[in-house]
Amino acid sequence: MKRSLATGFAAVALAVGSMTFASAPTASAAACSTWQDENTFGASCNTANAYYAKVKCSNGRYAFGVTTNDGRWSYAYCTAFGSNVRIAGGAQGTIVWR
C-alpha cells in the first residue's frame, strides 16, 4: 500500500513538473482598445487572457477596474476616490495582465 501511494505521488509530481505555462501576451500582441475621459480609464482586449484597467488619479491614488477577458471592458473610476484622471501628456491608464 505505501509503495503504491509513493509511486502515485511520484507520477503526479513528474506530470506536474513537465507542464509548461504560457505567459500573458503584451498589449501589442493582443488587439486592445482604450478609452478615457476626465474621470475614467477603460480597456478592452480581444484575448482569452485576463487583464484589468489601472489609472493614476490626480490625488495620487490608483484606481483599478475589474479583471476580465474576451473583449469585455474593464473601467477604472477615479470618482471612487473623489478625484479625476491625471492627464499630463496623453492617456495615463495602463492594461495590467493577470
PDB file of C-alpha atoms in Angstrom:
ATOM      1  CA  MET A   1       0.000   0.000   0.000  1.00  0.00           C
ATOM      2  CA  LYS A   2       2.722   2.506   0.967  1.00  0.00           C
ATOM      3  CA  ARG A   3       4.703   1.643  -2.144  1.00  0.00           C
ATOM      4  CA  SER A   4       1.727   2.197  -4.453  1.00  0.00           C
ATOM      5  CA  LEU A   5       0.992   5.568  -2.823  1.00  0.00           C
ATOM      6  CA  ALA A   6       4.606   6.639  -3.215  1.00  0.00           C
ATOM      7  CA  THR A   7       4.569   5.566  -6.867  1.00  0.00           C
ATOM      8  CA  GLY A   8       1.342   7.516  -7.429  1.00  0.00           C
ATOM      9  CA  PHE A   9       2.737  10.686  -5.841  1.00  0.00           C
ATOM     10  CA  ALA A  10       5.914  10.377  -7.909  1.00  0.00           C
ATOM     11  CA  ALA A  11       3.876  10.071 -11.106  1.00  0.00           C
ATOM     12  CA  VAL A  12       1.840  13.177 -10.241  1.00  0.00           C
ATOM     13  CA  ALA A  13       4.992  15.153  -9.384  1.00  0.00           C
ATOM     14  CA  LEU A  14       6.586  14.114 -12.670  1.00  0.00           C
ATOM     15  CA  ALA A  15       3.488  15.090 -14.660  1.00  0.00           C
ATOM     16  CA  VAL A  16       3.168  18.497 -12.967  1.00  0.00           C
ATOM     17  CA  GLY A  17       6.888  19.164 -13.273  1.00  0.00           C
ATOM     18  CA  SER A  18       6.797  18.626 -17.022  1.00  0.00           C
ATOM     19  CA  MET A  19       3.929  21.092 -17.641  1.00  0.00           C
ATOM     20  CA  THR A  20       4.686  24.352 -19.399  1.00  0.00           C
ATOM     21  CA  PHE A  21       2.768  27.534 -18.785  1.00  0.00           C
ATOM     22  CA  ALA A  22       2.286  30.318 -21.306  1.00  0.00           C
ATOM     23  CA  SER A  23       2.666  33.881 -20.123  1.00  0.00           C
ATOM     24  CA  ALA A  24       0.081  36.532 -20.886  1.00  0.00           C
ATOM     25  CA  PRO A  25       0.566  38.457 -24.130  1.00  0.00           C
ATOM     26  CA  THR A  26       1.717  42.029 -24.199  1.00  0.00           C
ATOM     27  CA  ALA A  27      -0.809  44.683 -25.115  1.00  0.00           C
ATOM     28  CA  SER A  28       0.695  44.845 -28.605  1.00  0.00           C
ATOM     29  CA  ALA A  29       0.213  41.088 -29.113  1.00  0.00           C
ATOM     30  CA  ALA A  30      -3.499  41.301 -28.261  1.00  0.00           C
ATOM     31  CA  ALA A  31      -5.847  43.667 -30.053  1.00  0.00           C
ATOM     32  CA  CYS A  32      -6.635  46.213 -27.330  1.00  0.00           C
ATOM     33  CA  SER A  33      -8.719  49.372 -27.266  1.00  0.00           C
ATOM     34  CA  THR A  34      -8.659  52.025 -24.558  1.00  0.00           C
ATOM     35  CA  TRP A  35     -10.995  54.830 -23.638  1.00  0.00           C
ATOM     36  CA  GLN A  36     -10.545  57.739 -21.256  1.00  0.00           C
ATOM     37  CA  ASP A  37     -12.376  60.808 -20.046  1.00  0.00           C
ATOM     38  CA  GLU A  38     -11.672  63.133 -17.127  1.00  0.00           C
ATOM     39  CA  ASN A  39     -12.886  60.572 -14.555  1.00  0.00           C
ATOM     40  CA  THR A  40     -12.398  57.100 -16.031  1.00  0.00           C
ATOM     41  CA  PHE A  41      -9.936  54.908 -17.917  1.00  0.00           C
ATOM     42  CA  GLY A  42     -11.229  51.816 -19.729  1.00  0.00           C
ATOM     43  CA  ALA A  43      -9.596  48.947 -21.592  1.00  0.00           C
ATOM     44  CA  SER A  44     -10.836  46.082 -23.751  1.00  0.00           C
ATOM     45  CA  CYS A  45      -8.603  43.371 -25.255  1.00  0.00           C
ATOM     46  CA  ASN A  46      -9.575  40.636 -27.689  1.00  0.00           C
ATOM     47  CA  THR A  47      -7.850  37.789 -25.825  1.00  0.00           C
ATOM     48  CA  ALA A  48      -8.721  34.862 -23.570  1.00  0.00           C
ATOM     49  CA  ASN A  49      -6.069  36.012 -21.070  1.00  0.00           C
ATOM     50  CA  ALA A  50      -7.231  38.028 -18.071  1.00  0.00           C
ATOM     51  CA  TYR A  51      -6.480  41.752 -17.761  1.00  0.00           C
ATOM     52  CA  TYR A  52      -7.715  44.853 -15.943  1.00  0.00           C
ATOM     53  CA  ALA A  53      -7.542  48.640 -16.340  1.00  0.00           C
ATOM     54  CA  LYS A  54      -5.380  50.732 -13.998  1.00  0.00           C
ATOM     55  CA  VAL A  55      -5.084  54.519 -13.824  1.00  0.00           C
ATOM     56  CA  LYS A  56      -3.354  57.061 -11.589  1.00  0.00           C
ATOM     57  CA  CYS A  57      -5.781  59.638 -10.266  1.00  0.00           C
ATOM     58  CA  SER A  58      -4.954  63.315  -9.712  1.00  0.00           C
ATOM     59  CA  ASN A  59      -4.893  62.782  -5.921  1.00  0.00           C
ATOM     60  CA  GLY A  60      -2.093  60.202  -6.319  1.00  0.00           C
ATOM     61  CA  ARG A  61      -4.213  57.114  -5.705  1.00  0.00           C
ATOM     62  CA  TYR A  62      -4.589  54.318  -8.243  1.00  0.00           C
ATOM     63  CA  ALA A  63      -7.973  53.092  -9.456  1.00  0.00           C
ATOM     64  CA  PHE A  64      -8.381  49.534 -10.752  1.00  0.00           C
ATOM     65  CA  GLY A  65     -11.039  48.030 -12.986  1.00  0.00           C
ATOM     66  CA  VAL A  66     -12.449  44.534 -12.705  1.00  0.00           C
ATOM     67  CA  THR A  67     -10.439  41.621 -14.085  1.00  0.00           C
ATOM     68  CA  THR A  68     -11.975  40.390 -17.329  1.00  0.00           C
ATOM     69  CA  ASN A  69     -11.133  38.910 -20.753  1.00  0.00           C
ATOM     70  CA  ASP A  70     -12.567  38.195 -24.232  1.00  0.00           C
ATOM     71  CA  GLY A  71     -13.145  41.770 -25.375  1.00  0.00           C
ATOM     72  CA  ARG A  72     -15.099  42.867 -22.315  1.00  0.00           C
ATOM     73  CA  TRP A  73     -14.398  46.318 -20.898  1.00  0.00           C
ATOM     74  CA  SER A  74     -12.628  46.983 -17.603  1.00  0.00           C
ATOM     75  CA  TYR A  75     -13.122  50.513 -16.230  1.00  0.00           C
ATOM     76  CA  ALA A  76     -11.033  52.195 -13.520  1.00  0.00           C
ATOM     77  CA  TYR A  77     -13.006  55.022 -11.869  1.00  0.00           C
ATOM     78  CA  CYS A  78     -11.157  57.861 -10.122  1.00  0.00           C
ATOM     79  CA  THR A  79     -14.523  59.177  -8.917  1.00  0.00           C
ATOM     80  CA  ALA A  80     -14.449  56.306  -6.395  1.00  0.00           C
ATOM     81  CA  PHE A  81     -11.750  58.365  -4.620  1.00  0.00           C
ATOM     82  CA  GLY A  82     -13.318  61.793  -5.146  1.00  0.00           C
ATOM     83  CA  SER A  83     -10.766  62.548  -7.826  1.00  0.00           C
ATOM     84  CA  ASN A  84     -10.279  62.578 -11.575  1.00  0.00           C
ATOM     85  CA  VAL A  85      -7.828  61.093 -14.079  1.00  0.00           C
ATOM     86  CA  ARG A  86      -4.392  62.649 -14.012  1.00  0.00           C
ATOM     87  CA  ILE A  87      -3.881  63.997 -17.534  1.00  0.00           C
ATOM     88  CA  ALA A  88      -0.365  65.043 -18.441  1.00  0.00           C
ATOM     89  CA  GLY A  89       0.797  64.206 -21.931  1.00  0.00           C
ATOM     90  CA  GLY A  90      -1.993  61.874 -23.017  1.00  0.00           C
ATOM     91  CA  ALA A  91      -3.530  58.684 -21.680  1.00  0.00           C
ATOM     92  CA  GLN A  92      -2.475  57.847 -18.144  1.00  0.00           C
ATOM     93  CA  GLY A  93      -4.049  54.418 -17.870  1.00  0.00           C
ATOM     94  CA  THR A  94      -2.441  51.042 -18.428  1.00  0.00           C
ATOM     95  CA  ILE A  95      -3.555  47.494 -19.086  1.00  0.00           C
ATOM     96  CA  VAL A  96      -2.385  45.003 -16.459  1.00  0.00           C
ATOM     97  CA  TRP A  97      -2.215  41.316 -17.398  1.00  0.00           C
ATOM     98  CA  ARG A  98      -3.099  38.623 -14.858  1.00  0.00           C
TER      99      ARG A  98
END
